[in-house]
Amino acid sequence: MSAPTRQRKPLGVRRTLSDLAFVFELRPCANRGENSGRFTNDIGGGGARGLAHIGVIQWLTENGYDIRSIAGSSMGALVGGIYATSKLEVYTEWVSALERMQVVRLLDPAFGRTGLFKGERIIGVLRKLIGDFAIEDLPVSFTAVATDLESGEEVWLREGKLFDAIRGSIATPLIFTPFQYGSRRLLDGALVNPVPIAPTLNDTTELTVAVNLSGPIELRPSPLPSASIPDGNAYRKRIGAFIESLHLSKAPAAPAHGIFDIAFASMEAMQNTIARLKLAAYSPDVTVEIPRNACGFHEFWRAKELIALGRERTAQAFAATGH
C-alpha cells in the first residue's frame, strides 16, 4: 500500500497527533488555551496493554487536544473506534469494573482448529454497550487495520459496520478465529503494522505522537494476586486454567515454554521489530513508551492500573519534548 506524503500546516495554527496503533487528527477545542490543536494519533496492539491507550486519550483531551482522525491496529482499533463513537467513557467504566472471572465468561470456545475463541461474545457485549455504527457515519475519521490471511496484505477498513472492522483487527492468531469480512479472511492488524501511521498521512497535521506498546522492559511492583476462579462447570474451569498459563511476564526461575509461550514470544518479537522500523520511518514528534512487560496479554482486569500508566507516560513524554 503506497504511503502518501504527510502535509503540514504552519505551526501555531493547528496541531495533529499520532499515537501508536491509532492515529488521531485533532482540531482546536473552545476555551482550551494554547494547547488546543489538531492531531493524528496512531495506536497499536498489545492485548490488555492496549488499555493504556485510554489513559493517553484522557490526558490529551484534558489538555486541550481535540482528536479528529484515528487509525488503529488490534486493541488500538478497539479503543480508537469506541472513542470515535463518543462512547469511550462508557467503555472505560465497564472495562474498569471487570474482574478475572468476568473476563473468562466473555470467551466463547471455537471447538475448531483455527483459533481457541470465536470472539462473537465479546463483540456482542460491546455492540450492546456502545451501539453499532457505520464507520463512514462516525463524527471522527477512523481506520481499522487488519491483515489478509491469504495474501498477507495490510487491509485498511474505512467503511461498513464498526464492530465488524474491530473484530477483524483484533483476530490474534491462535486466540481468536480469523474473521470473514466480505471476501477476505482477516487477522490482527498488528501482525503487519503495529504502528499504523500511514493511513493518516493525507491528513493535514503539525504534530505526530506515537504510543509504543512495545517499550523497554521495566522493573515494576508485582500486582496484587487475583481472586481465584470459583467452582463452576468443568469447561469454564479449563478456560480459567488456560488464562492462568498465559503469564508471559512472570517467568519462573527455570521456565518451561509451552506452545503458546513460544507463539506469543515470536509474535511479540516480530511486532517489536516492525514497530521500531515504522517509528524510524515516520519520525513522530512525541513517542509515549508503554513497557512491554506492563501486564500479561490477557490481564484486562488491570484496566485502572493500565489507564493510569497511559496517562502518566503521556504526561512524561510531552514534558520531555516540550510540547
GROMACS .gro file of C-alpha atoms in nm:
model
  323
    1MET     CA    1   0.000   0.000   0.000
    2SER     CA    2   0.162   0.325  -0.106
    3ALA     CA    3   0.222   0.582   0.166
    4PRO     CA    4   0.132   0.941   0.075
    5THR     CA    5   0.346   1.229   0.192
    6ARG     CA    6   0.236   1.396   0.515
    7GLN     CA    7   0.125   1.756   0.468
    8ARG     CA    8   0.198   2.009   0.741
    9LYS     CA    9   0.026   2.333   0.826
   10PRO     CA   10   0.216   2.630   0.973
   11LEU     CA   11   0.289   2.572   1.341
   12GLY     CA   12   0.066   2.757   1.582
   13VAL     CA   13  -0.248   2.719   1.369
   14ARG     CA   14  -0.340   2.359   1.447
   15ARG     CA   15  -0.154   2.057   1.572
   16THR     CA   16  -0.207   1.695   1.487
   17LEU     CA   17  -0.127   1.393   1.697
   18SER     CA   18  -0.039   1.038   1.601
   19ASP     CA   19  -0.044   0.762   1.858
   20LEU     CA   20   0.082   0.407   1.813
   21ALA     CA   21  -0.182   0.174   1.684
   22PHE     CA   22  -0.424   0.460   1.647
   23VAL     CA   23  -0.393   0.788   1.469
   24PHE     CA   24  -0.586   1.096   1.570
   25GLU     CA   25  -0.621   1.421   1.383
   26LEU     CA   26  -0.720   1.699   1.622
   27ARG     CA   27  -0.875   2.041   1.588
   28PRO     CA   28  -0.896   2.327   1.839
   29CYS     CA   29  -1.130   2.297   2.133
   30ALA     CA   30  -1.313   2.605   2.257
   31ASN     CA   31  -1.170   2.760   2.575
   32ARG     CA   32  -0.881   2.515   2.593
   33GLY     CA   33  -0.595   2.765   2.581
   34GLU     CA   34  -0.269   2.744   2.392
   35ASN     CA   35  -0.256   2.362   2.388
   36SER     CA   36  -0.564   2.335   2.169
   37GLY     CA   37  -0.469   2.164   1.846
   38ARG     CA   38  -0.536   1.933   1.558
   39PHE     CA   39  -0.383   1.589   1.597
   40THR     CA   40  -0.336   1.250   1.443
   41ASN     CA   41  -0.299   0.952   1.676
   42ASP     CA   42  -0.158   0.609   1.579
   43ILE     CA   43  -0.204   0.324   1.825
   44GLY     CA   44  -0.128  -0.049   1.818
   45GLY     CA   45  -0.199  -0.390   1.965
   46GLY     CA   46  -0.056  -0.547   2.282
   47GLY     CA   47  -0.364  -0.721   2.427
   48ALA     CA   48  -0.452  -0.577   2.768
   49ARG     CA   49  -0.159  -0.334   2.737
   50GLY     CA   50  -0.376  -0.155   2.481
   51LEU     CA   51  -0.592  -0.029   2.768
   52ALA     CA   52  -0.314   0.225   2.827
   53HIS     CA   53  -0.447   0.400   2.514
   54ILE     CA   54  -0.749   0.508   2.719
   55GLY     CA   55  -0.518   0.694   2.954
   56VAL     CA   56  -0.336   0.852   2.660
   57ILE     CA   57  -0.664   0.980   2.515
   58GLN     CA   58  -0.781   1.105   2.854
   59TRP     CA   59  -0.463   1.307   2.904
   60LEU     CA   60  -0.478   1.453   2.554
   61THR     CA   61  -0.841   1.560   2.572
   62GLU     CA   62  -0.797   1.703   2.922
   63ASN     CA   63  -0.505   1.909   2.791
   64GLY     CA   64  -0.692   2.063   2.501
   65TYR     CA   65  -0.634   1.819   2.215
   66ASP     CA   66  -0.947   1.753   2.007
   67ILE     CA   67  -0.898   1.421   1.824
   68ARG     CA   68  -1.041   1.423   1.472
   69SER     CA   69  -0.880   1.127   1.293
   70ILE     CA   70  -0.792   0.779   1.420
   71ALA     CA   71  -0.616   0.474   1.276
   72GLY     CA   72  -0.567   0.164   1.489
   73SER     CA   73  -0.447  -0.196   1.492
   74SER     CA   74  -0.582  -0.461   1.731
   75MET     CA   75  -0.658  -0.302   2.070
   76GLY     CA   76  -0.577   0.032   1.910
   77ALA     CA   77  -0.865  -0.025   1.668
   78LEU     CA   78  -1.097  -0.121   1.953
   79VAL     CA   79  -1.017   0.175   2.179
   80GLY     CA   80  -0.988   0.418   1.887
   81GLY     CA   81  -1.311   0.303   1.727
   82ILE     CA   82  -1.503   0.336   2.052
   83TYR     CA   83  -1.355   0.684   2.103
   84ALA     CA   84  -1.481   0.778   1.755
   85THR     CA   85  -1.837   0.695   1.868
   86SER     CA   86  -1.804   0.938   2.163
   87LYS     CA   87  -1.867   0.641   2.399
   88LEU     CA   88  -1.516   0.591   2.540
   89GLU     CA   89  -1.628   0.695   2.888
   90VAL     CA   90  -1.895   0.423   2.883
   91TYR     CA   91  -1.639   0.159   2.778
   92THR     CA   92  -1.387   0.282   3.035
   93GLU     CA   93  -1.636   0.246   3.319
   94TRP     CA   94  -1.731  -0.104   3.201
   95VAL     CA   95  -1.378  -0.237   3.148
   96SER     CA   96  -1.254  -0.085   3.475
   97ALA     CA   97  -1.513  -0.289   3.666
   98LEU     CA   98  -1.415  -0.623   3.507
   99GLU     CA   99  -1.287  -0.897   3.736
  100ARG     CA  100  -1.097  -1.204   3.624
  101MET     CA  101  -1.396  -1.437   3.623
  102GLN     CA  102  -1.593  -1.187   3.412
  103VAL     CA  103  -1.310  -1.185   3.155
  104VAL     CA  104  -1.330  -1.566   3.137
  105ARG     CA  105  -1.707  -1.551   3.080
  106LEU     CA  106  -1.651  -1.327   2.775
  107LEU     CA  107  -1.463  -1.608   2.598
  108ASP     CA  108  -1.661  -1.834   2.364
  109PRO     CA  109  -1.475  -2.155   2.271
  110ALA     CA  110  -1.449  -2.220   1.899
  111PHE     CA  111  -1.406  -2.601   1.920
  112GLY     CA  112  -1.208  -2.584   1.598
  113ARG     CA  113  -0.856  -2.565   1.466
  114THR     CA  114  -0.836  -2.203   1.352
  115GLY     CA  115  -0.845  -2.043   1.698
  116LEU     CA  116  -0.941  -2.103   2.059
  117PHE     CA  117  -1.224  -1.850   2.075
  118LYS     CA  118  -1.480  -1.715   1.829
  119GLY     CA  119  -1.482  -1.361   1.965
  120GLU     CA  120  -1.856  -1.329   1.900
  121ARG     CA  121  -1.948  -1.299   2.267
  122ILE     CA  122  -1.719  -1.004   2.347
  123ILE     CA  123  -1.817  -0.823   2.025
  124GLY     CA  124  -2.186  -0.884   2.105
  125VAL     CA  125  -2.141  -0.736   2.452
  126LEU     CA  126  -1.966  -0.431   2.307
  127ARG     CA  127  -2.236  -0.380   2.043
  128LYS     CA  128  -2.499  -0.370   2.320
  129LEU     CA  129  -2.284  -0.145   2.538
  130ILE     CA  130  -2.177   0.106   2.272
  131GLY     CA  131  -2.430   0.058   1.991
  132ASP     CA  132  -2.349  -0.028   1.631
  133PHE     CA  133  -2.223   0.238   1.392
  134ALA     CA  134  -2.127   0.266   1.027
  135ILE     CA  135  -1.765   0.380   1.009
  136GLU     CA  136  -1.842   0.631   0.734
  137ASP     CA  137  -2.104   0.799   0.958
  138LEU     CA  138  -1.876   0.850   1.259
  139PRO     CA  139  -1.804   1.211   1.360
  140VAL     CA  140  -1.432   1.125   1.365
  141SER     CA  141  -1.241   0.978   1.069
  142PHE     CA  142  -1.149   0.617   1.157
  143THR     CA  143  -0.939   0.340   1.001
  144ALA     CA  144  -0.906  -0.011   1.146
  145VAL     CA  145  -0.601  -0.201   1.021
  146ALA     CA  146  -0.615  -0.577   0.968
  147THR     CA  147  -0.414  -0.847   0.788
  148ASP     CA  148  -0.544  -1.055   0.495
  149LEU     CA  149  -0.489  -1.420   0.588
  150GLU     CA  150  -0.447  -1.539   0.229
  151SER     CA  151  -0.229  -1.264   0.080
  152GLY     CA  152  -0.061  -1.126   0.391
  153GLU     CA  153  -0.157  -0.775   0.280
  154GLU     CA  154  -0.231  -0.487   0.515
  155VAL     CA  155  -0.601  -0.401   0.492
  156TRP     CA  156  -0.746  -0.059   0.579
  157LEU     CA  157  -1.111  -0.081   0.688
  158ARG     CA  158  -1.281   0.258   0.645
  159GLU     CA  159  -1.645   0.175   0.583
  160GLY     CA  160  -1.906  -0.073   0.695
  161LYS     CA  161  -2.002  -0.181   1.047
  162LEU     CA  162  -1.761  -0.056   1.311
  163PHE     CA  163  -1.754  -0.371   1.523
  164ASP     CA  164  -1.702  -0.594   1.218
  165ALA     CA  165  -1.389  -0.391   1.141
  166ILE     CA  166  -1.277  -0.409   1.504
  167ARG     CA  167  -1.335  -0.787   1.516
  168GLY     CA  168  -1.115  -0.831   1.210
  169SER     CA  169  -0.841  -0.612   1.355
  170ILE     CA  170  -0.828  -0.797   1.690
  171ALA     CA  171  -0.813  -1.150   1.545
  172THR     CA  172  -0.493  -1.253   1.724
  173PRO     CA  173  -0.364  -1.581   1.573
  174LEU     CA  174  -0.426  -1.890   1.789
  175ILE     CA  175  -0.650  -1.692   2.027
  176PHE     CA  176  -0.934  -1.571   1.802
  177THR     CA  177  -1.055  -1.734   1.483
  178PRO     CA  178  -0.997  -1.538   1.159
  179PHE     CA  179  -1.286  -1.305   1.075
  180GLN     CA  180  -1.472  -1.323   0.745
  181TYR     CA  181  -1.507  -0.966   0.615
  182GLY     CA  182  -1.662  -0.969   0.269
  183SER     CA  183  -1.438  -1.186   0.052
  184ARG     CA  184  -1.141  -1.162   0.290
  185ARG     CA  185  -1.043  -1.362   0.599
  186LEU     CA  186  -0.880  -1.121   0.838
  187LEU     CA  187  -0.625  -1.146   1.117
  188ASP     CA  188  -0.485  -0.899   1.371
  189GLY     CA  189  -0.360  -0.580   1.204
  190ALA     CA  190  -0.061  -0.559   1.437
  191LEU     CA  191   0.093  -0.858   1.255
  192VAL     CA  192   0.188  -0.631   0.964
  193ASN     CA  193   0.157  -0.280   1.108
  194PRO     CA  194   0.155  -0.233   1.487
  195VAL     CA  195   0.203   0.143   1.436
  196PRO     CA  196  -0.041   0.241   1.156
  197ILE     CA  197   0.068   0.596   1.081
  198ALA     CA  198   0.040   0.558   0.702
  199PRO     CA  199  -0.345   0.562   0.692
  200THR     CA  200  -0.339   0.918   0.826
  201LEU     CA  201  -0.065   1.067   0.610
  202ASN     CA  202  -0.315   1.252   0.391
  203ASP     CA  203  -0.443   1.436   0.699
  204THR     CA  204  -0.304   1.785   0.748
  205THR     CA  205  -0.115   1.774   1.077
  206GLU     CA  206   0.154   1.958   1.271
  207LEU     CA  207   0.243   1.717   1.550
  208THR     CA  208   0.273   1.338   1.544
  209VAL     CA  209   0.259   1.145   1.871
  210ALA     CA  210   0.330   0.770   1.873
  211VAL     CA  211   0.229   0.541   2.159
  212ASN     CA  212   0.464   0.242   2.162
  213LEU     CA  213   0.317  -0.057   2.344
  214SER     CA  214   0.646  -0.241   2.295
  215GLY     CA  215   0.855  -0.008   2.511
  216PRO     CA  216   1.162  -0.124   2.709
  217ILE     CA  217   1.109  -0.374   2.989
  218GLU     CA  218   1.095  -0.212   3.333
  219LEU     CA  219   1.109  -0.344   3.687
  220ARG     CA  220   0.768  -0.267   3.833
  221PRO     CA  221   0.598  -0.379   4.156
  222SER     CA  222   0.410  -0.706   4.118
  223PRO     CA  223   0.031  -0.660   4.110
  224LEU     CA  224  -0.182  -0.795   4.388
  225PRO     CA  225  -0.281  -1.160   4.326
  226SER     CA  226  -0.616  -1.201   4.156
  227ALA     CA  227  -0.902  -1.377   4.327
  228SER     CA  228  -0.919  -1.745   4.245
  229ILE     CA  229  -1.178  -1.861   3.996
  230PRO     CA  230  -1.477  -2.005   4.184
  231ASP     CA  231  -1.602  -2.354   4.118
  232GLY     CA  232  -1.818  -2.378   3.810
  233ASN     CA  233  -1.863  -2.606   3.514
  234ALA     CA  234  -1.560  -2.806   3.408
  235TYR     CA  235  -1.509  -2.635   3.075
  236ARG     CA  236  -1.512  -2.289   3.232
  237LYS     CA  237  -1.251  -2.401   3.483
  238ARG     CA  238  -1.034  -2.531   3.199
  239ILE     CA  239  -1.058  -2.193   3.029
  240GLY     CA  240  -0.955  -2.034   3.357
  241ALA     CA  241  -0.656  -2.266   3.380
  242PHE     CA  242  -0.558  -2.170   3.025
  243ILE     CA  243  -0.581  -1.799   3.116
  244GLU     CA  244  -0.355  -1.864   3.414
  245SER     CA  245  -0.097  -2.026   3.186
  246LEU     CA  246  -0.057  -1.710   2.978
  247HIS     CA  247   0.152  -1.512   3.229
  248LEU     CA  248   0.438  -1.424   2.995
  249SER     CA  249   0.578  -1.152   3.221
  250LYS     CA  250   0.617  -1.382   3.522
  251ALA     CA  251   0.867  -1.641   3.405
  252PRO     CA  252   0.976  -1.893   3.668
  253ALA     CA  253   1.344  -1.943   3.756
  254ALA     CA  254   1.365  -2.235   3.513
  255PRO     CA  255   1.091  -2.160   3.259
  256ALA     CA  256   0.921  -2.440   3.073
  257HIS     CA  257   0.799  -2.287   2.749
  258GLY     CA  258   0.477  -2.425   2.605
  259ILE     CA  259   0.336  -2.378   2.257
  260PHE     CA  260   0.151  -2.057   2.349
  261ASP     CA  261   0.455  -1.909   2.525
  262ILE     CA  262   0.662  -1.964   2.212
  263ALA     CA  263   0.390  -1.838   1.976
  264PHE     CA  264   0.329  -1.518   2.175
  265ALA     CA  265   0.700  -1.451   2.223
  266SER     CA  266   0.758  -1.498   1.850
  267MET     CA  267   0.474  -1.263   1.752
  268GLU     CA  268   0.590  -1.005   2.006
  269ALA     CA  269   0.948  -1.015   1.875
  270MET     CA  270   0.821  -0.968   1.519
  271GLN     CA  271   0.588  -0.683   1.613
  272ASN     CA  272   0.857  -0.508   1.820
  273THR     CA  273   1.088  -0.506   1.519
  274ILE     CA  274   0.815  -0.379   1.284
  275ALA     CA  275   0.718  -0.108   1.534
  276ARG     CA  276   1.079   0.016   1.557
  277LEU     CA  277   1.103   0.030   1.178
  278LYS     CA  278   0.772   0.218   1.146
  279LEU     CA  279   0.869   0.468   1.414
  280ALA     CA  280   1.205   0.527   1.245
  281ALA     CA  281   1.041   0.567   0.904
  282TYR     CA  282   0.774   0.816   1.012
  283SER     CA  283   0.971   1.002   1.288
  284PRO     CA  284   0.694   1.102   1.530
  285ASP     CA  285   0.742   1.425   1.725
  286VAL     CA  286   0.649   1.260   2.056
  287THR     CA  287   0.667   0.891   2.146
  288VAL     CA  288   0.482   0.758   2.451
  289GLU     CA  289   0.655   0.438   2.567
  290ILE     CA  290   0.448   0.172   2.745
  291PRO     CA  291   0.672  -0.105   2.889
  292ARG     CA  292   0.609  -0.432   2.710
  293ASN     CA  293   0.603  -0.613   3.045
  294ALA     CA  294   0.341  -0.377   3.191
  295CYS     CA  295   0.094  -0.667   3.205
  296GLY     CA  296   0.009  -1.003   3.057
  297PHE     CA  297  -0.170  -1.020   2.721
  298HIS     CA  298  -0.496  -1.127   2.889
  299GLU     CA  299  -0.497  -0.919   3.210
  300PHE     CA  300  -0.791  -0.696   3.128
  301TRP     CA  301  -0.894  -0.690   3.494
  302ARG     CA  302  -0.597  -0.450   3.550
  303ALA     CA  303  -0.766  -0.174   3.349
  304LYS     CA  304  -0.745   0.100   3.613
  305GLU     CA  305  -0.372   0.043   3.657
  306LEU     CA  306  -0.307   0.044   3.282
  307ILE     CA  307  -0.517   0.354   3.217
  308ALA     CA  308  -0.322   0.536   3.490
  309LEU     CA  309   0.002   0.419   3.328
  310GLY     CA  310  -0.106   0.561   2.991
  311ARG     CA  311  -0.184   0.898   3.149
  312GLU     CA  312   0.147   0.904   3.337
  313ARG     CA  313   0.362   0.815   3.035
  314THR     CA  314   0.184   1.064   2.809
  315ALA     CA  315   0.246   1.347   3.055
  316GLN     CA  316   0.613   1.243   3.082
  317ALA     CA  317   0.658   1.223   2.704
  318PHE     CA  318   0.509   1.567   2.642
  319ALA     CA  319   0.710   1.722   2.926
  320ALA     CA  320   1.032   1.567   2.792
  321THR     CA  321   0.980   1.708   2.441
  322GLY     CA  322   0.847   2.049   2.546
  323HIS     CA  323   0.520   2.017   2.352
   0.00000   0.00000   0.00000
